[in-house]
CSV table of C-alpha atoms and ligand atoms in Angstrom, one decimal:
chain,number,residue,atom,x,y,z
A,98,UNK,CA,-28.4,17.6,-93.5
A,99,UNK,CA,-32.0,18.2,-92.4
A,100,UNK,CA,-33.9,15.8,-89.5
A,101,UNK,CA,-36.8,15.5,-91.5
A,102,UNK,CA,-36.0,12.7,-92.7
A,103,UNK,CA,-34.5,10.7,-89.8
A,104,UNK,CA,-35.4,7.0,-89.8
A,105,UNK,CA,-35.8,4.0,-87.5
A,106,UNK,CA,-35.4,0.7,-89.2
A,107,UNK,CA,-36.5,-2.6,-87.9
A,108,UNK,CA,-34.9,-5.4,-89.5
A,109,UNK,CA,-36.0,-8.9,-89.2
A,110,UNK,CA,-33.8,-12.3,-89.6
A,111,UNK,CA,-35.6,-13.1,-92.6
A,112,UNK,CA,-34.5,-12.7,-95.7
A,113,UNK,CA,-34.9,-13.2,-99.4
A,114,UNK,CA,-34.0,-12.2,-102.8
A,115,UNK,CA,-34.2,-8.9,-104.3
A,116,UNK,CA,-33.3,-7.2,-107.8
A,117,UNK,CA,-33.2,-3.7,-108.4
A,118,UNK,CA,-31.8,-2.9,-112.1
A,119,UNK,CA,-29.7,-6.2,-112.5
A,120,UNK,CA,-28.5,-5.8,-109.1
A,121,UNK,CA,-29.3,-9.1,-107.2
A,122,UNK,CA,-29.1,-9.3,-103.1
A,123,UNK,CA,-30.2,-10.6,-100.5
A,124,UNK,CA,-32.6,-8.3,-98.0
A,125,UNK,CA,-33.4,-8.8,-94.7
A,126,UNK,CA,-37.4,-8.0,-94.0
A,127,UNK,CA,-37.2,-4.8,-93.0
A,128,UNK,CA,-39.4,-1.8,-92.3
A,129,UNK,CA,-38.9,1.5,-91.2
A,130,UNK,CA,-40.5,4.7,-89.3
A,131,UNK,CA,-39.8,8.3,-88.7
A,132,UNK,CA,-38.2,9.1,-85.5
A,133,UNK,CA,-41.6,10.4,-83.3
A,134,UNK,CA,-43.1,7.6,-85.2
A,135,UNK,CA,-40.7,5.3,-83.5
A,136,UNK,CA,-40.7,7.0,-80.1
A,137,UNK,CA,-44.5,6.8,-79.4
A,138,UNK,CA,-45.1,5.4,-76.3
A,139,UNK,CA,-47.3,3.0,-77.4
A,140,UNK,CA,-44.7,1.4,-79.3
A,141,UNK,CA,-43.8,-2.4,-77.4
A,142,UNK,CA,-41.1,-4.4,-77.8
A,143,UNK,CA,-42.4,-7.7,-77.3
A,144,UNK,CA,-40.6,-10.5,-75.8
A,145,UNK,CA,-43.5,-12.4,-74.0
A,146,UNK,CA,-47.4,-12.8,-75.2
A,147,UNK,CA,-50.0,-13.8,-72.5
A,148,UNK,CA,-47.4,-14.5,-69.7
A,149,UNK,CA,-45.3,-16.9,-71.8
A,150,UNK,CA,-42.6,-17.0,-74.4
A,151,UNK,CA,-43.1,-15.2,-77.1
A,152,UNK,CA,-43.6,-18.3,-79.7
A,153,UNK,CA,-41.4,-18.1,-83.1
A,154,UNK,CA,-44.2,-18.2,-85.0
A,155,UNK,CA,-45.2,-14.5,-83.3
A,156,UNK,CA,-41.6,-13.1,-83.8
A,157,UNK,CA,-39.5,-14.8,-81.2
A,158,UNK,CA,-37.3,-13.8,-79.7
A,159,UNK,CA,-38.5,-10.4,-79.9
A,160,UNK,CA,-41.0,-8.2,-82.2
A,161,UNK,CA,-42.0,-5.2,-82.6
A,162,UNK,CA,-45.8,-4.3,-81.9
A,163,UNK,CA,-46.7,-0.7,-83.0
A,164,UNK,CA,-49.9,0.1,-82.3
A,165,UNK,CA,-52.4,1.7,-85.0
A,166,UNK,CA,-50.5,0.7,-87.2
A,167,UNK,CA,-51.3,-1.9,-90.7
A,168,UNK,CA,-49.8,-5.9,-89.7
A,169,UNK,CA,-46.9,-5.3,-92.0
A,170,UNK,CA,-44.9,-2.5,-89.4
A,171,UNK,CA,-45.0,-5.2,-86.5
A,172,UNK,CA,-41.5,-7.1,-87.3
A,173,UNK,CA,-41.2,-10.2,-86.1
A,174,UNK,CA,-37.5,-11.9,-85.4
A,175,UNK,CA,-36.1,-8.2,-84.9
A,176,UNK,CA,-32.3,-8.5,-85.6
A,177,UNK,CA,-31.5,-4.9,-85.2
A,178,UNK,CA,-32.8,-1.7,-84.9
A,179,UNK,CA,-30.8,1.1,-86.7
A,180,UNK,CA,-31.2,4.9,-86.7
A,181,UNK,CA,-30.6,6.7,-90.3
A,182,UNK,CA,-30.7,9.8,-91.6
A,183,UNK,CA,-31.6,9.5,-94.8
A,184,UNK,CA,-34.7,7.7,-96.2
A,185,UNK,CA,-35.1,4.2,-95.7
A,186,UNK,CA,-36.7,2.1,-99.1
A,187,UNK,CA,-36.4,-1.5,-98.7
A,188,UNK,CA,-38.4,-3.7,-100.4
A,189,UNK,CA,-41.5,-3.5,-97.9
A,190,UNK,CA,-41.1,0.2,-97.6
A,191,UNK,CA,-40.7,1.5,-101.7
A,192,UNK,CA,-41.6,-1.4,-103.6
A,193,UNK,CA,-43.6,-3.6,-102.3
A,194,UNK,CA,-46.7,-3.1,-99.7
A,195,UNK,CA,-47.4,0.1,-101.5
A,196,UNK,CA,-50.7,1.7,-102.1
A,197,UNK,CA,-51.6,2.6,-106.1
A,198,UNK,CA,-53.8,5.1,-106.4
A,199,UNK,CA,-55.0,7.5,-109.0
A,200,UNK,CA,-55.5,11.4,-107.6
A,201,UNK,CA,-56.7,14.7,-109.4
A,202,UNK,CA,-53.5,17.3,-109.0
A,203,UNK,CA,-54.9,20.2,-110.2
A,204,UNK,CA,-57.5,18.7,-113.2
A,205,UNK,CA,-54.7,15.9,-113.7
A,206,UNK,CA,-54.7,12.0,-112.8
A,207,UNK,CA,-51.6,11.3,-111.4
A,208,UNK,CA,-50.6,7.3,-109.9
A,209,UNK,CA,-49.5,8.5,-106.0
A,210,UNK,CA,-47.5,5.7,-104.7
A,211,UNK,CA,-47.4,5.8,-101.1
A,212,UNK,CA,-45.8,3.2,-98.3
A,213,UNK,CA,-48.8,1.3,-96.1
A,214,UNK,CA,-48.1,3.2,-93.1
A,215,UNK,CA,-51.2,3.1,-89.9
A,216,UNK,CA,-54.3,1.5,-89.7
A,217,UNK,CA,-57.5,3.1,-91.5
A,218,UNK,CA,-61.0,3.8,-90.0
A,219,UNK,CA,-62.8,0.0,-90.7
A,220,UNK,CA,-65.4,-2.0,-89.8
A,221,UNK,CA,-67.8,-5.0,-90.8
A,222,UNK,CA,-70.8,-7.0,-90.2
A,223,UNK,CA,-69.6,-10.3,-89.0
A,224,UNK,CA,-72.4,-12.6,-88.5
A,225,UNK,CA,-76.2,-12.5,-87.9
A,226,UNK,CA,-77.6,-14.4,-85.1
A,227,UNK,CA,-81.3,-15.8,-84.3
A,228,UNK,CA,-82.6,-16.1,-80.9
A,229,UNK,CA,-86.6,-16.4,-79.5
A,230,UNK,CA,-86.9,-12.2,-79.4
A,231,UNK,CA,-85.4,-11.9,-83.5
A,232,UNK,CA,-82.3,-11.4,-85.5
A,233,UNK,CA,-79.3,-9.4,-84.5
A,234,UNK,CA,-76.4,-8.5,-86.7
A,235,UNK,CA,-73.0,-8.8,-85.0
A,236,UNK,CA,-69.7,-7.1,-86.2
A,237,UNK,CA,-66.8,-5.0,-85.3
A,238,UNK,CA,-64.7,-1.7,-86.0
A,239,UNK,CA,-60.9,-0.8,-85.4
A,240,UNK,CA,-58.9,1.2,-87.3
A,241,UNK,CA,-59.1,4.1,-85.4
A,242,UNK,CA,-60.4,5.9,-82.0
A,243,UNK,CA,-64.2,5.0,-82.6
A,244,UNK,CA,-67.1,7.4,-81.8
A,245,UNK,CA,-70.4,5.1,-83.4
A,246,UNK,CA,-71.1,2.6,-86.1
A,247,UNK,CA,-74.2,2.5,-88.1
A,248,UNK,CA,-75.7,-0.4,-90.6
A,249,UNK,CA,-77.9,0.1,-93.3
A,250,UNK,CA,-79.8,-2.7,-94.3
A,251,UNK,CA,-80.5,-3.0,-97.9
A,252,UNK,CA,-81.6,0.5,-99.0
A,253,UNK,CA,-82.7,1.3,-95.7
A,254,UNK,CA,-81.4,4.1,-93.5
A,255,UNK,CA,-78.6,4.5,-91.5
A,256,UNK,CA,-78.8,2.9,-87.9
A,257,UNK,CA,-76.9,3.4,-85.1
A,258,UNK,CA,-75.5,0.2,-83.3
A,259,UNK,CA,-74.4,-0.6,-79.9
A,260,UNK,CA,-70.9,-0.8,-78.6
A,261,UNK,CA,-70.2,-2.7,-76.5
A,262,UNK,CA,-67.8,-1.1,-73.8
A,263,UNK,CA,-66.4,-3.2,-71.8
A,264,UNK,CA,-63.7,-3.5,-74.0
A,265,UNK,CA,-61.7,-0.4,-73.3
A,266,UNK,CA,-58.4,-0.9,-74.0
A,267,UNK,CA,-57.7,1.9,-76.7
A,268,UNK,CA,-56.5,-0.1,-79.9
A,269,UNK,CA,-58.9,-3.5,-79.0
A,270,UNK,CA,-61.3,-4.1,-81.8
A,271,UNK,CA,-65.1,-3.0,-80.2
A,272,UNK,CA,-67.8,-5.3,-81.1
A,273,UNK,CA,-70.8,-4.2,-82.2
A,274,UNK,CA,-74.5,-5.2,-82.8
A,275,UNK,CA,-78.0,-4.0,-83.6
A,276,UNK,CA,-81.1,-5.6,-83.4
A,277,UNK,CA,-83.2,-6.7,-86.1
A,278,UNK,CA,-86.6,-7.7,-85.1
A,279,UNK,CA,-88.6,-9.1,-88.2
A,280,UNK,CA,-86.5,-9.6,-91.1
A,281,UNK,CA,-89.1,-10.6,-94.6
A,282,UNK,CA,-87.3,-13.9,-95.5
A,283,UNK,CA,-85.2,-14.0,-98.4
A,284,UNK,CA,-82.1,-11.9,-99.6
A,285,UNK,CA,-81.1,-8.9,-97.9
A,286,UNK,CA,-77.7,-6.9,-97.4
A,287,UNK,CA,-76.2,-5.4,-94.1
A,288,UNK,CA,-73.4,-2.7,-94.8
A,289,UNK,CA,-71.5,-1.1,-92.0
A,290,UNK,CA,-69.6,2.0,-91.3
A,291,UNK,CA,-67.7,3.6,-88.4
A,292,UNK,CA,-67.6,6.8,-87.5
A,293,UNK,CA,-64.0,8.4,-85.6
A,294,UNK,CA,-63.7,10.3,-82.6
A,295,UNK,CA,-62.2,12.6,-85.0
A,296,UNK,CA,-65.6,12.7,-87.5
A,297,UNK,CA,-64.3,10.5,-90.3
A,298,UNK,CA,-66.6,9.0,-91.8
A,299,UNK,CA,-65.7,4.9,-92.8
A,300,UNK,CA,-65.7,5.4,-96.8
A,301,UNK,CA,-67.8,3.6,-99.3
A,302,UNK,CA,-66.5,1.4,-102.0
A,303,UNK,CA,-67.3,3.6,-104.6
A,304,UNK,CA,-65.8,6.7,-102.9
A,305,UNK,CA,-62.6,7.6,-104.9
A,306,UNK,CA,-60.4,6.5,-102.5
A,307,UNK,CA,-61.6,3.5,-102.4
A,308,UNK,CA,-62.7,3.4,-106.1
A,309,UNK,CA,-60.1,4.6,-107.3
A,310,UNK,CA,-57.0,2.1,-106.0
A,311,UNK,CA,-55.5,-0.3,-107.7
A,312,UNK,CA,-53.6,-2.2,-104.8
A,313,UNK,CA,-55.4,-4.8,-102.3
A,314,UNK,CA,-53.7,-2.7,-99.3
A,315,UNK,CA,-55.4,0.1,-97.3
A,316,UNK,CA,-59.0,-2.0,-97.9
A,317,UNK,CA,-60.9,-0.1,-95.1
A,318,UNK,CA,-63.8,0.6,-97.7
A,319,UNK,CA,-67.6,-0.3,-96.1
A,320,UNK,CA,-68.2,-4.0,-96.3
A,321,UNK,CA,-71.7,-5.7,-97.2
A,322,UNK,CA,-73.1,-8.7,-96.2
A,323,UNK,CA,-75.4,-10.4,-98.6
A,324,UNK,CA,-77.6,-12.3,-96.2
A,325,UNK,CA,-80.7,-15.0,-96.6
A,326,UNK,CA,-83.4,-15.0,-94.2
A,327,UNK,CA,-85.4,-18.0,-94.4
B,236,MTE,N1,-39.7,-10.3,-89.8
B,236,MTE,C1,-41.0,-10.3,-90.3
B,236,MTE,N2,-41.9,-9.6,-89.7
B,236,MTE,C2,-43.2,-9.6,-90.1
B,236,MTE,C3,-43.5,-10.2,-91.3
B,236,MTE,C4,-42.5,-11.0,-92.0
B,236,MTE,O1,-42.7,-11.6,-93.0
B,236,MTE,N3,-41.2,-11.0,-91.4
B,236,MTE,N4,-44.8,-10.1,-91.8
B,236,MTE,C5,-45.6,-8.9,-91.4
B,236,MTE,C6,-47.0,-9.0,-91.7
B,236,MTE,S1,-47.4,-8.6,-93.3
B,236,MTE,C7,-47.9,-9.2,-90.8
B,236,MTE,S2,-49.6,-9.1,-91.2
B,236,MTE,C8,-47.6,-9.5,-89.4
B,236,MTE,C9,-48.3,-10.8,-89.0
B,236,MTE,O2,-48.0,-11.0,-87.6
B,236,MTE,P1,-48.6,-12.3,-86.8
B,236,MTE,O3,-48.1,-13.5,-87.5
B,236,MTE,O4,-48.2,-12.1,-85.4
B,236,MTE,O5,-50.1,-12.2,-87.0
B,236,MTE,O6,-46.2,-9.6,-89.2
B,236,MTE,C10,-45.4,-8.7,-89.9
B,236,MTE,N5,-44.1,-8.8,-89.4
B,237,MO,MO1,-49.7,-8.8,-93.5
């Protein structure tokens, strides 16, 4: 019996329905992680959010937070914690909340199906703003450690905006902006894209694996703004 496979699983005390063949039962939510997934450091147990209670809505009595990680592995209402070693497929993990996309293996398109697992590089232009000195366009990037983000606005080149750093908690969202002195009024669109500490590069929409997916999940394609100027 090989480690490799060794799993942490984080129920919560919700459950609901499942069928598998004709087999109906009830499942708890439940997600799971390998081992050194589950021993980061990072990793909180939560049982108190800004020096209060943690409220039920937010998993209390107690929730897992795992940081860098998609919404879906932070669960809420944690009834137990059990170590397996063999892997885990619950609803959440095999079935459900699973990525659909088609890759080339060697000159053939194959469906992978693969379990939403950490946060992707992502970013987007949240609002534009006018003041007496001009425009300025106003967004954020998470996702990942983040080196730079640029904007392109419409077929323009790309720019690099400021980050704002006094934000430096590691996983916090950094805010960015760029200005944009004289805008021609009328139509115009404002993409983003971050750029890693690690050199990836935030990918298009029509990059293949973005293009190319058939599921909502995993979304961290560049975003475009269509703004109006006027
Ligand atoms: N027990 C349990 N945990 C859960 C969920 C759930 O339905 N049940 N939803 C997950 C999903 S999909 C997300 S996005 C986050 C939402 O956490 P929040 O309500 O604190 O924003 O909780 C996660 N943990
Ligand atoms: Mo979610």
């Amino acid at each position: 019996m090989g480690t490799e496979h060794l799993e942490v699983v984080f129920f919560g005390t919700d459950k609901g329905e499942v069928t598998i063949r004709d087999i109906k039962m009830q499942q708890n939510f439940a997600r799971s992680m390998s081992l050194a997934d589950a021993m980061n450091p990072d990793n909180l147990l939560c049982y108190e959010m800004n020096g209060a209670t943690l409220p039920a809505p937010n998993g209390f009595p107690l929730r897992l937070i795992t940081l860098g990680w998609y919404g879906i592995a932070n669960v809420k209402w944690l009834k137990g914690i059990e170590v397996r070693d063999t892997r885990f497929m619950s609803l959440l993990m095999g079935r459900d909340y699973v990525t659909i996309r088609e890759e080339e293996h060697k000159g053939e398109t194959v469906r992978a199906e693969t379990s939403v697992g950490r946060a992707l590089l992502k970013s987007a232009p949240a609002k534009v703003t006018r003041n007496d000195s001009g425009h300025r366009v106003v967004g954020a990037a998470w996702g990942a450690p983040i080196d730079r983000v640029e904007l392109k606005i419409d077929q323009g080149p790309w720019m690099p905006a400021v980050i704002d750093h006094s934000e430096e908690a590691e996983y916090a969202w950094k805010i960015w902006s760029l200005d944009w002195p004289n805008p021609s009024p009328g139509e115009h669109t404002v993409t983003s894209r971050a750029i890693s500490t690690a050199g990836q590069i935030q990918p298009a929409m029509d990059d293949p694996l973005i293009a190319k997916k058939h599921t909502y999940w995993e979304s961290n394609g560049q975003v475009t703004r269509r703004i109006r100027i006027v």
